[in-house]
Amino acid sequence: MSKETLNPLAIAQRQVKNACDLLGLDKSVYELLKEPMRVLEVSIPVQMDDGSIRVFKGYRAQHNDAIGPTKGGIRFHPDVTLDEVKALSTWMTFKCGVVGIPYGGAKGGVVVNPKELSNDELQRLSRGYIRAIMSIIGPYKDIPAPDVNTNMQIMSWMIDEYSKIVGYNSPGVITGKPIILGGSQGRTAATGYGVALMAREAVKRLHLDFKNSTVAVQGFGNVGSFTALNFHKLGAKVIAISDVYGGIYNKNGIDVEKLITHVNKTGTVCDFEGTTSISNDDLLQADVDILALAALENQITSVNADAVKAKIICEGANGPTTPDADKILFEKGILVVPDILANSGGVTVSYFEWVQNLMNYYWTEKEVEEKQEVLMVNAFNAIEKLASQYKTDMRTAAYMISIKRVYEAMKLRGWV
Ligand code: NAD
C-alpha cells in the first residue's frame, strides 16, 4: 500500500494551531510558535579518504528557549531537509513541556548517508558539524544528542571537538554520551523503555491484560530494539518486527534478545530463525493489540489509517502519524499515545544526564529508571485526564498542556 508523504513542518504547525485555538490563545502565540526562533544553515567541507573535499549541508534549529536552553538530537540522513529539522525542533519544545523539564526544543541534521562514509570520514564530518554550529551551542544554550544514524561514538567525537575548542572538558554540552565520558546510566535504553511504559499505561486504560497483549514494532534501531526488549521484559508478546529491509513475524512471539544478536551479526531483522517474512505494510496492519512505531515520519497516513487493526498505537518515532490519519484513528477508537509523550523518555534521561554533568555526581540505573517512570506516568495521567475532559485525542491534550507552559513562560518574559 502506498503512503502519502507530507511536509513535517506543515504537520507540526497544524498540531500547534489546533491546540492554540482550543486554548483560546492570542494569535501572536501561534505566530511565535509556528517557526523556530533561530535556524542556522551550514556548509561543512570534509576531506575524504582519497584526498578530495566533499561539502555537506547541515542545519541546527532552535525552536523556543522561553523555559530553558534548547535541546534536541542530530540526525544524519540523506533525506534531511530544513523543514524537517524545523518540525523536529518544534516537537522537541512540546515534548520537554509534556514531561515538565526545563528545556526548549532544538534539532540538528546533516544531509548525508553515513553508511557511504568510512569511519575516518564520519569522524571528520561529525567534528566539522560541531565547528560549524559552535557559536550557538553550549551547556547553557543548546544541548545536542543522538538521533537517527548518530550514536555514542559520534557524540564522543563531537564532545571532544567542542571541549578542544573551549579549552576544557565540557560534558554538559552533549547528551547520549558513553558512561566513561559522563553519560547517564539508562540513557541508551531510555526512549524504548519509555515507549513500553506508556503502552503499559494505555493498556490499563483499555482494561486489557498487558501480559497477554500482542505487539508489532516498526523499526529496530535504538528506539525500536529497546522498545521490543522492554515489551518482552514486561511480559507482552512481540509477534512482528520490521526494519528498512523488511519485516518478520511469529504468532507465538519473537525472542527479542536473540534477535538483537542476529541484527548485530547481519545488520537486519530479516531471515531471523523461526520467523516468516512480512512487508512493512503488513506490519502496520497486523492484528495486534499494540503497534509501536519506531522508524520515521509519515507511516500512518490517510491512505492506510483505516486498515490499522491495533487497539493502541504508541509513537516511538517522531511524527509517524499524520493529522488526517489521527482523525481516522480517533473515530475508530484507536488510542494513540503521541510521540511527544511516548518517546519523551529519551529527552527525560538526557536531562538527567545533563543534571548529573552539571553537578558532577552520578546516579544508579535504578534511580534513573525510577525518576523517568514517575515523570512519564504523571504526564500520561495528566494528558489522559485533559483528553477525556475535552473529548479529544491524547495528542491534542498533550499539546494543550505543553503550549500552556511555554505560553506562561513567554508571557512572563513579555514576548506575547
Ligand atoms: P535508528 O537509526 O537507530 O533506527 C531507525 C530504525 O528504523 C532502523 O531499524 C531502520 O532500519 C528503521 N527504518 C528506517 N526506515 C524504515 C522504514 N521505511 N520502514 C521500517 N523501518 C525503517 O534511529 P532511532 O534513534 O531509533 O530513531 C527512530 C525514531 O525515533 C526517529 O523518528 C527519531 O527521531 C525518534 N526518536 C529517537 C530518540 C532516541 O533517543 N534515539 C528519542 C526520541 C525519538
Tab-separated table of C-alpha atoms and ligand atoms in Angstrom:
chain	number	residue	atom	x	y	z
A	1	MET	CA	0.000	0.000	0.000
A	2	SER	CA	1.497	3.336	-0.964
A	3	LYS	CA	1.728	6.064	1.638
A	4	GLU	CA	1.450	9.812	1.312
A	5	THR	CA	4.389	11.966	2.347
A	6	LEU	CA	3.517	15.263	3.972
A	7	ASN	CA	5.769	18.158	4.909
A	8	PRO	CA	6.573	17.557	8.611
A	9	LEU	CA	6.652	21.294	9.346
A	10	ALA	CA	3.110	21.692	7.980
A	11	ILE	CA	2.047	18.803	10.237
A	12	ALA	CA	3.729	20.304	13.323
A	13	GLN	CA	2.128	23.676	12.589
A	14	ARG	CA	-1.334	22.108	12.282
A	15	GLN	CA	-0.878	20.367	15.633
A	16	VAL	CA	0.265	23.565	17.351
A	17	LYS	CA	-2.525	25.658	15.782
A	18	ASN	CA	-5.166	23.168	16.820
A	19	ALA	CA	-4.084	23.310	20.486
A	20	CYS	CA	-3.616	27.131	20.468
A	21	ASP	CA	-7.180	27.509	19.134
A	22	LEU	CA	-8.612	25.152	21.769
A	23	LEU	CA	-6.794	27.114	24.485
A	24	GLY	CA	-8.158	30.371	23.022
A	25	LEU	CA	-4.700	31.978	22.897
A	26	ASP	CA	-3.914	35.255	21.174
A	27	LYS	CA	-2.763	34.736	17.584
A	28	SER	CA	0.699	36.114	18.417
A	29	VAL	CA	1.329	32.928	20.408
A	30	TYR	CA	0.842	30.729	17.355
A	31	GLU	CA	2.830	33.183	15.207
A	32	LEU	CA	5.774	32.793	17.576
A	33	LEU	CA	5.485	29.023	17.930
A	34	LYS	CA	4.911	28.080	14.292
A	35	GLU	CA	8.586	28.545	13.353
A	36	PRO	CA	11.837	28.123	15.317
A	37	MET	CA	13.244	31.310	16.868
A	38	ARG	CA	16.610	30.617	15.235
A	39	VAL	CA	17.907	28.453	12.373
A	40	LEU	CA	21.482	28.010	11.236
A	41	GLU	CA	22.303	26.525	7.832
A	42	VAL	CA	25.906	25.443	7.358
A	43	SER	CA	28.189	24.012	4.668
A	44	ILE	CA	30.703	21.551	6.062
A	45	PRO	CA	33.832	20.807	3.995
A	46	VAL	CA	35.164	17.313	4.706
A	47	GLN	CA	38.348	15.799	3.396
A	48	MET	CA	37.530	12.347	2.032
A	49	ASP	CA	39.949	9.416	2.285
A	50	ASP	CA	41.001	9.864	-1.362
A	51	GLY	CA	42.107	13.447	-0.646
A	52	SER	CA	39.129	15.127	-2.336
A	53	ILE	CA	36.898	17.611	-0.499
A	54	ARG	CA	33.141	16.997	-0.231
A	55	VAL	CA	30.836	19.699	1.117
A	56	PHE	CA	27.884	18.568	3.251
A	57	LYS	CA	24.799	20.633	4.072
A	58	GLY	CA	23.861	20.855	7.765
A	59	TYR	CA	21.236	22.592	9.887
A	60	ARG	CA	20.521	23.429	13.521
A	61	ALA	CA	17.107	24.788	14.505
A	62	GLN	CA	16.366	26.230	17.952
A	63	HIS	CA	12.638	26.442	18.374
A	64	ASN	CA	11.962	28.240	21.656
A	65	ASP	CA	14.013	28.974	24.775
A	66	ALA	CA	11.403	30.644	26.989
A	67	ILE	CA	11.643	27.821	29.565
A	68	GLY	CA	15.341	26.992	29.346
A	69	PRO	CA	18.215	26.123	26.999
A	70	THR	CA	17.214	24.284	23.839
A	71	LYS	CA	17.713	20.544	23.458
A	72	GLY	CA	17.491	18.056	20.625
A	73	GLY	CA	19.228	15.370	18.633
A	74	ILE	CA	21.327	15.418	15.481
A	75	ARG	CA	20.185	13.326	12.516
A	76	PHE	CA	22.457	12.105	9.707
A	77	HIS	CA	20.230	11.115	6.791
A	78	PRO	CA	20.159	11.726	3.018
A	79	ASP	CA	16.537	12.981	3.232
A	80	VAL	CA	17.178	15.650	5.903
A	81	THR	CA	15.608	18.980	4.915
A	82	LEU	CA	15.394	22.350	6.629
A	83	ASP	CA	11.641	21.919	7.124
A	84	GLU	CA	12.145	18.512	8.693
A	85	VAL	CA	14.716	19.910	11.138
A	86	LYS	CA	12.384	22.823	11.959
A	87	ALA	CA	9.492	20.427	12.590
A	88	LEU	CA	11.621	18.166	14.764
A	89	SER	CA	12.774	21.177	16.819
A	90	THR	CA	9.139	22.239	17.291
A	91	TRP	CA	8.164	18.768	18.505
A	92	MET	CA	11.103	18.883	20.947
A	93	THR	CA	9.807	22.074	22.625
A	94	PHE	CA	6.466	20.465	23.316
A	95	LYS	CA	7.985	17.119	24.281
A	96	CYS	CA	10.013	18.849	27.005
A	97	GLY	CA	6.858	20.684	28.103
A	98	VAL	CA	4.863	17.454	28.357
A	99	VAL	CA	7.218	15.968	30.959
A	100	GLY	CA	7.880	19.367	32.521
A	101	ILE	CA	11.647	19.502	32.057
A	102	PRO	CA	13.305	22.953	31.869
A	103	TYR	CA	14.270	22.991	28.189
A	104	GLY	CA	13.022	24.309	24.885
A	105	GLY	CA	13.334	22.340	21.649
A	106	ALA	CA	16.106	22.145	19.069
A	107	LYS	CA	17.182	19.733	16.360
A	108	GLY	CA	20.102	19.306	14.004
A	109	GLY	CA	20.619	17.445	10.796
A	110	VAL	CA	23.199	16.752	8.113
A	111	VAL	CA	22.277	15.654	4.601
A	112	VAL	CA	24.380	12.506	4.336
A	113	ASN	CA	24.115	8.765	4.096
A	114	PRO	CA	26.648	7.850	6.801
A	115	LYS	CA	26.787	4.267	5.531
A	116	GLU	CA	28.641	5.577	2.464
A	117	LEU	CA	31.413	7.133	4.606
A	118	SER	CA	34.448	5.468	6.145
A	119	ASN	CA	34.906	5.732	9.911
A	120	ASP	CA	37.533	8.467	9.472
A	121	GLU	CA	35.313	10.443	7.090
A	122	LEU	CA	32.419	10.148	9.552
A	123	GLN	CA	34.631	11.438	12.343
A	124	ARG	CA	35.770	14.430	10.256
A	125	LEU	CA	32.147	15.214	9.338
A	126	SER	CA	30.998	14.976	12.991
A	127	ARG	CA	33.787	17.302	14.140
A	128	GLY	CA	33.170	19.656	11.196
A	129	TYR	CA	29.470	19.912	12.060
A	130	ILE	CA	30.301	20.900	15.654
A	131	ARG	CA	32.782	23.549	14.464
A	132	ALA	CA	30.104	24.909	12.126
A	133	ILE	CA	27.402	25.262	14.811
A	134	MET	CA	29.845	26.011	17.667
A	135	SER	CA	28.681	29.589	18.220
A	136	ILE	CA	25.088	28.647	19.026
A	137	ILE	CA	25.541	25.548	21.226
A	138	GLY	CA	26.745	25.151	24.829
A	139	PRO	CA	25.628	23.578	28.122
A	140	TYR	CA	23.524	26.649	28.947
A	141	LYS	CA	22.493	27.460	25.350
A	142	ASP	CA	21.640	24.412	23.265
A	143	ILE	CA	22.474	20.788	24.024
A	144	PRO	CA	22.571	18.259	21.142
A	145	ALA	CA	22.116	14.455	21.430
A	146	PRO	CA	21.898	11.423	19.100
A	147	ASP	CA	19.036	10.839	16.655
A	148	VAL	CA	18.620	8.725	13.515
A	149	ASN	CA	22.003	7.367	12.340
A	150	THR	CA	24.038	9.072	15.055
A	151	ASN	CA	25.314	7.213	18.103
A	152	MET	CA	27.583	7.330	21.159
A	153	GLN	CA	30.767	7.238	19.090
A	154	ILE	CA	29.618	10.254	17.095
A	155	MET	CA	28.643	12.043	20.336
A	156	SER	CA	32.152	11.269	21.694
A	157	TRP	CA	33.859	12.903	18.682
A	158	MET	CA	31.507	15.866	18.972
A	159	ILE	CA	32.097	16.396	22.690
A	160	ASP	CA	35.840	16.107	22.109
A	161	GLU	CA	35.744	18.738	19.363
A	162	TYR	CA	33.687	21.131	21.490
A	163	SER	CA	35.930	20.594	24.550
A	164	LYS	CA	39.092	21.191	22.485
A	165	ILE	CA	37.744	24.486	21.182
A	166	VAL	CA	36.611	25.840	24.576
A	167	GLY	CA	39.770	24.522	26.219
A	168	TYR	CA	38.266	22.392	28.984
A	169	ASN	CA	36.232	19.210	29.320
A	170	SER	CA	32.586	20.187	28.934
A	171	PRO	CA	30.424	17.062	29.224
A	172	GLY	CA	27.187	19.038	29.691
A	173	VAL	CA	27.120	20.249	26.074
A	174	ILE	CA	26.001	16.923	24.588
A	175	THR	CA	23.919	14.069	25.997
A	176	GLY	CA	23.757	10.453	24.898
A	177	LYS	CA	27.480	10.064	25.660
A	178	PRO	CA	29.213	6.859	26.734
A	179	ILE	CA	29.252	6.428	30.549
A	180	ILE	CA	33.030	6.959	30.721
A	181	LEU	CA	32.650	10.420	29.133
A	182	GLY	CA	29.881	11.458	31.542
A	183	GLY	CA	26.912	9.604	30.071
A	184	SER	CA	23.994	8.565	32.252
A	185	GLN	CA	23.059	5.072	33.271
A	186	GLY	CA	19.894	4.110	31.415
A	187	ARG	CA	20.203	6.694	28.594
A	188	THR	CA	20.662	4.277	25.681
A	189	ALA	CA	17.589	2.279	26.650
A	190	ALA	CA	15.536	5.267	27.871
A	191	THR	CA	13.421	6.033	24.809
A	192	GLY	CA	12.386	2.423	24.221
A	193	TYR	CA	11.843	1.847	27.942
A	194	GLY	CA	9.541	4.871	27.991
A	195	VAL	CA	7.613	3.667	24.926
A	196	ALA	CA	6.923	0.337	26.650
A	197	LEU	CA	5.920	2.140	29.896
A	198	MET	CA	3.475	4.350	28.017
A	199	ALA	CA	1.987	1.361	26.202
A	200	ARG	CA	1.574	-0.337	29.589
A	201	GLU	CA	-0.412	2.691	30.862
A	202	ALA	CA	-2.531	2.737	27.699
A	203	VAL	CA	-3.284	-0.976	28.093
A	204	LYS	CA	-4.538	-0.275	31.650
A	205	ARG	CA	-6.904	2.410	30.310
A	206	LEU	CA	-8.409	-0.062	27.846
A	207	HIS	CA	-8.686	-2.679	30.620
A	208	LEU	CA	-6.585	-5.157	28.660
A	209	ASP	CA	-4.077	-7.509	30.219
A	210	PHE	CA	-0.525	-6.369	29.394
A	211	LYS	CA	0.911	-9.857	29.846
A	212	ASN	CA	-1.472	-11.246	27.212
A	213	SER	CA	-1.003	-8.342	24.806
A	214	THR	CA	0.473	-8.799	21.348
A	215	VAL	CA	2.804	-6.200	19.862
A	216	ALA	CA	4.197	-5.184	16.460
A	217	VAL	CA	7.240	-2.900	16.363
A	218	GLN	CA	8.228	-0.927	13.256
A	219	GLY	CA	11.942	-0.029	13.252
A	220	PHE	CA	14.673	-1.879	15.109
A	221	GLY	CA	17.327	0.767	15.743
A	222	ASN	CA	17.954	2.374	19.119
A	223	VAL	CA	14.303	3.092	19.891
A	224	GLY	CA	12.746	0.023	18.261
A	225	SER	CA	15.143	-2.526	19.731
A	226	PHE	CA	14.791	-1.231	23.309
A	227	THR	CA	11.038	-0.871	22.840
A	228	ALA	CA	10.785	-4.519	21.782
A	229	LEU	CA	13.159	-5.631	24.527
A	230	ASN	CA	11.188	-3.826	27.229
A	231	PHE	CA	7.844	-5.183	25.960
A	232	HIS	CA	9.431	-8.616	26.158
A	233	LYS	CA	10.784	-7.957	29.704
A	234	LEU	CA	7.458	-6.529	30.931
A	235	GLY	CA	5.723	-9.676	29.699
A	236	ALA	CA	3.941	-8.675	26.458
A	237	LYS	CA	4.338	-10.837	23.331
A	238	VAL	CA	6.184	-9.176	20.429
A	239	ILE	CA	4.976	-11.012	17.303
A	240	ALA	CA	6.090	-8.735	14.441
A	241	ILE	CA	9.148	-6.513	13.904
A	242	SER	CA	10.454	-4.685	10.853
A	243	ASP	CA	13.334	-2.505	9.713
A	244	VAL	CA	14.128	-0.687	6.483
A	245	TYR	CA	14.903	-4.018	4.759
A	246	GLY	CA	11.628	-5.827	5.667
A	247	GLY	CA	9.728	-7.499	8.488
A	248	ILE	CA	9.478	-10.751	10.435
A	249	TYR	CA	6.533	-12.496	12.102
A	250	ASN	CA	5.948	-15.293	14.588
A	251	LYS	CA	2.497	-15.592	16.139
A	252	ASN	CA	3.985	-17.314	19.212
A	253	GLY	CA	6.364	-14.435	19.933
A	254	ILE	CA	9.840	-13.386	18.792
A	255	ASP	CA	12.815	-13.889	21.114
A	256	VAL	CA	13.989	-10.257	21.137
A	257	GLU	CA	17.288	-10.925	22.909
A	258	LYS	CA	18.320	-13.487	20.278
A	259	LEU	CA	17.108	-11.146	17.541
A	260	ILE	CA	19.474	-8.418	18.790
A	261	THR	CA	22.394	-10.857	18.424
A	262	HIS	CA	21.168	-11.717	14.902
A	263	VAL	CA	20.932	-7.996	13.964
A	264	ASN	CA	24.406	-7.311	15.365
A	265	LYS	CA	25.728	-10.048	13.060
A	266	THR	CA	23.691	-9.438	9.889
A	267	GLY	CA	22.609	-5.778	10.100
A	268	THR	CA	18.907	-6.600	9.672
A	269	VAL	CA	15.976	-8.358	11.341
A	270	CYS	CA	15.292	-10.239	8.081
A	271	ASP	CA	15.830	-14.023	7.922
A	272	PHE	CA	15.708	-14.459	11.704
A	273	GLU	CA	15.329	-18.126	12.561
A	274	GLY	CA	11.792	-19.291	13.379
A	275	THR	CA	10.026	-16.330	11.747
A	276	THR	CA	8.257	-15.788	8.443
A	277	SER	CA	8.887	-12.653	6.427
A	278	ILE	CA	6.289	-9.888	6.092
A	279	SER	CA	6.340	-6.459	4.473
A	280	ASN	CA	6.315	-3.159	6.349
A	281	ASP	CA	2.742	-2.582	5.136
A	282	ASP	CA	1.710	-5.967	6.574
A	283	LEU	CA	3.268	-4.988	9.884
A	284	LEU	CA	1.348	-1.711	10.063
A	285	GLN	CA	-1.887	-3.633	9.512
A	286	ALA	CA	-1.029	-6.583	11.763
A	287	ASP	CA	-3.755	-7.944	14.020
A	288	VAL	CA	-2.130	-6.959	17.331
A	289	ASP	CA	-3.111	-5.100	20.496
A	290	ILE	CA	-0.238	-2.610	20.317
A	291	LEU	CA	1.532	-1.121	17.303
A	292	ALA	CA	4.765	0.637	18.292
A	293	LEU	CA	6.143	2.926	15.574
A	294	ALA	CA	9.901	3.430	15.909
A	295	ALA	CA	11.174	4.313	12.429
A	296	LEU	CA	10.433	7.605	10.647
A	297	GLU	CA	7.692	10.159	9.858
A	298	ASN	CA	4.574	9.654	7.708
A	299	GLN	CA	3.979	5.967	8.380
A	300	ILE	CA	0.251	6.069	9.246
A	301	THR	CA	-1.486	8.409	6.833
A	302	SER	CA	-4.993	8.934	5.418
A	303	VAL	CA	-4.126	6.181	2.910
A	304	ASN	CA	-3.554	3.356	5.385
A	305	ALA	CA	-5.063	4.514	8.729
A	306	ASP	CA	-8.333	2.718	8.090
A	307	ALA	CA	-6.509	-0.602	7.722
A	308	VAL	CA	-4.853	-0.401	11.169
A	309	LYS	CA	-6.140	-3.199	13.417
A	310	ALA	CA	-4.160	-2.425	16.589
A	311	LYS	CA	-6.104	-1.089	19.605
A	312	ILE	CA	-3.198	1.114	20.701
A	313	ILE	CA	-0.570	2.976	18.681
A	314	CYS	CA	2.462	4.053	20.670
A	315	GLU	CA	4.699	6.503	18.800
A	316	GLY	CA	8.376	5.863	19.490
A	317	ALA	CA	9.300	7.742	16.304
A	318	ASN	CA	8.728	11.455	15.805
A	319	GLY	CA	5.797	12.341	13.566
A	320	PRO	CA	4.829	8.845	12.339
A	321	THR	CA	1.080	9.677	12.156
A	322	THR	CA	-0.348	12.483	10.021
A	323	PRO	CA	-3.196	14.754	11.251
A	324	ASP	CA	-5.679	13.222	8.771
A	325	ALA	CA	-4.744	9.759	9.976
A	326	ASP	CA	-5.203	10.955	13.570
A	327	LYS	CA	-8.837	11.808	12.808
A	328	ILE	CA	-9.494	8.401	11.283
A	329	LEU	CA	-7.843	6.591	14.198
A	330	PHE	CA	-9.778	8.651	16.767
A	331	GLU	CA	-13.066	7.819	15.050
A	332	LYS	CA	-12.121	4.152	15.003
A	333	GLY	CA	-11.497	4.327	18.779
A	334	ILE	CA	-7.786	3.519	18.465
A	335	LEU	CA	-5.826	5.023	21.360
A	336	VAL	CA	-2.792	6.896	20.028
A	337	VAL	CA	-0.090	7.695	22.585
A	338	PRO	CA	1.520	10.669	20.810
A	339	ASP	CA	5.229	10.956	20.078
A	340	ILE	CA	5.749	13.966	22.326
A	341	LEU	CA	4.713	11.779	25.262
A	342	ALA	CA	5.581	8.239	24.144
A	343	ASN	CA	9.186	8.932	23.153
A	344	SER	CA	9.885	11.597	25.783
A	345	GLY	CA	11.947	9.064	27.777
A	346	GLY	CA	14.971	9.936	25.619
A	347	VAL	CA	14.975	13.645	26.403
A	348	THR	CA	13.968	12.977	30.010
A	349	VAL	CA	17.069	10.872	30.664
A	350	SER	CA	19.141	13.276	28.548
A	351	TYR	CA	18.004	15.926	31.014
A	352	PHE	CA	19.074	13.661	33.896
A	353	GLU	CA	22.439	13.198	32.162
A	354	TRP	CA	22.892	16.969	31.876
A	355	VAL	CA	21.906	17.498	35.528
A	356	GLN	CA	24.461	14.856	36.588
A	357	ASN	CA	27.138	16.510	34.397
A	358	LEU	CA	26.490	19.926	35.909
A	359	MET	CA	26.704	18.647	39.483
A	360	ASN	CA	29.381	16.044	38.698
A	361	TYR	CA	27.544	13.414	40.739
A	362	TYR	CA	26.123	10.299	39.144
A	363	TRP	CA	23.021	8.185	39.806
A	364	THR	CA	22.482	4.415	39.552
A	365	GLU	CA	20.458	2.878	36.724
A	366	LYS	CA	17.654	2.092	39.180
A	367	GLU	CA	17.483	5.730	40.325
A	368	VAL	CA	17.363	6.923	36.715
A	369	GLU	CA	14.639	4.447	35.705
A	370	GLU	CA	12.513	5.287	38.741
A	371	LYS	CA	12.756	9.037	38.139
A	372	GLN	CA	11.927	8.509	34.439
A	373	GLU	CA	8.884	6.382	35.270
A	374	VAL	CA	7.493	8.948	37.726
A	375	LEU	CA	7.778	11.850	35.246
A	376	MET	CA	6.319	9.910	32.319
A	377	VAL	CA	3.444	8.235	34.175
A	378	ASN	CA	2.440	11.575	35.753
A	379	ALA	CA	2.493	13.146	32.288
A	380	PHE	CA	0.395	10.286	30.863
A	381	ASN	CA	-2.219	10.700	33.621
A	382	ALA	CA	-2.461	14.474	33.198
A	383	ILE	CA	-2.823	14.207	29.415
A	384	GLU	CA	-5.360	11.418	29.589
A	385	LYS	CA	-7.451	13.404	32.089
A	386	LEU	CA	-7.448	16.513	29.891
A	387	ALA	CA	-8.233	14.448	26.769
A	388	SER	CA	-11.360	12.989	28.366
A	389	GLN	CA	-12.355	16.412	29.720
A	390	TYR	CA	-12.164	17.934	26.207
A	391	LYS	CA	-13.337	14.721	24.487
A	392	THR	CA	-10.287	14.929	22.281
A	393	ASP	CA	-7.302	12.738	21.463
A	394	MET	CA	-4.184	12.463	23.607
A	395	ARG	CA	-2.067	14.327	21.048
A	396	THR	CA	-4.211	17.455	21.239
A	397	ALA	CA	-4.311	17.243	25.047
A	398	ALA	CA	-0.521	16.821	25.189
A	399	TYR	CA	-0.023	19.946	23.042
A	400	MET	CA	-2.507	21.868	25.172
A	401	ILE	CA	-0.622	21.103	28.407
A	402	SER	CA	2.722	21.864	26.867
A	403	ILE	CA	1.735	25.002	24.973
A	404	LYS	CA	0.175	26.378	28.151
A	405	ARG	CA	3.547	26.020	29.928
A	406	VAL	CA	5.512	27.667	27.118
A	407	TYR	CA	2.871	30.399	26.837
A	408	GLU	CA	3.126	31.200	30.566
A	409	ALA	CA	6.925	31.499	30.307
A	410	MET	CA	6.702	33.677	27.183
A	411	LYS	CA	4.049	35.899	28.802
A	412	LEU	CA	6.161	36.419	31.944
A	413	ARG	CA	9.109	37.376	29.743
A	414	GLY	CA	6.926	39.853	27.884
A	415	TRP	CA	7.191	38.130	24.496
A	416	VAL	CA	3.424	37.818	23.939
B	1	NAD	P1	17.971	4.437	14.341
B	1	NAD	O1	18.692	4.946	13.165
B	1	NAD	O2	18.730	3.827	15.464
B	1	NAD	O3	16.867	3.352	13.851
B	1	NAD	C1	15.922	3.600	12.841
B	1	NAD	C2	15.282	2.245	12.505
B	1	NAD	O4	14.203	2.451	11.595
B	1	NAD	C3	16.230	1.259	11.815
B	1	NAD	O5	15.974	-0.057	12.287
B	1	NAD	C4	15.822	1.353	10.345
B	1	NAD	O6	16.130	0.177	9.608
B	1	NAD	C5	14.337	1.550	10.505
B	1	NAD	N1	13.673	2.118	9.335
B	1	NAD	C6	14.058	3.184	8.584
B	1	NAD	N2	13.172	3.372	7.581
B	1	NAD	C7	12.223	2.418	7.732
B	1	NAD	C8	11.055	2.097	7.000
B	1	NAD	N3	10.701	2.789	5.931
B	1	NAD	N4	10.310	1.057	7.434
B	1	NAD	C9	10.668	0.330	8.522
B	1	NAD	N5	11.764	0.589	9.245
B	1	NAD	C10	12.529	1.625	8.842
B	1	NAD	O7	17.075	5.663	14.883
B	1	NAD	P2	16.418	5.825	16.317
B	1	NAD	O8	17.313	6.643	17.159
B	1	NAD	O9	15.923	4.512	16.790
B	1	NAD	O10	15.170	6.775	15.947
B	1	NAD	C11	13.959	6.251	15.421
B	1	NAD	C12	12.862	7.308	15.582
B	1	NAD	O11	12.729	7.638	16.974
B	1	NAD	C13	13.125	8.646	14.880
B	1	NAD	O12	11.884	9.185	14.480
B	1	NAD	C14	13.741	9.504	15.973
B	1	NAD	O13	13.582	10.884	15.725
B	1	NAD	C15	12.894	9.051	17.140
B	1	NAD	N6	13.467	9.299	18.467
B	1	NAD	C16	14.703	8.824	18.811
B	1	NAD	C17	15.161	9.022	20.109
B	1	NAD	C18	16.464	8.430	20.586
B	1	NAD	O14	16.739	8.530	21.802
B	1	NAD	N7	17.267	7.806	19.735
B	1	NAD	C19	14.401	9.751	21.036
B	1	NAD	C20	13.144	10.216	20.648
B	1	NAD	C21	12.690	9.983	19.370
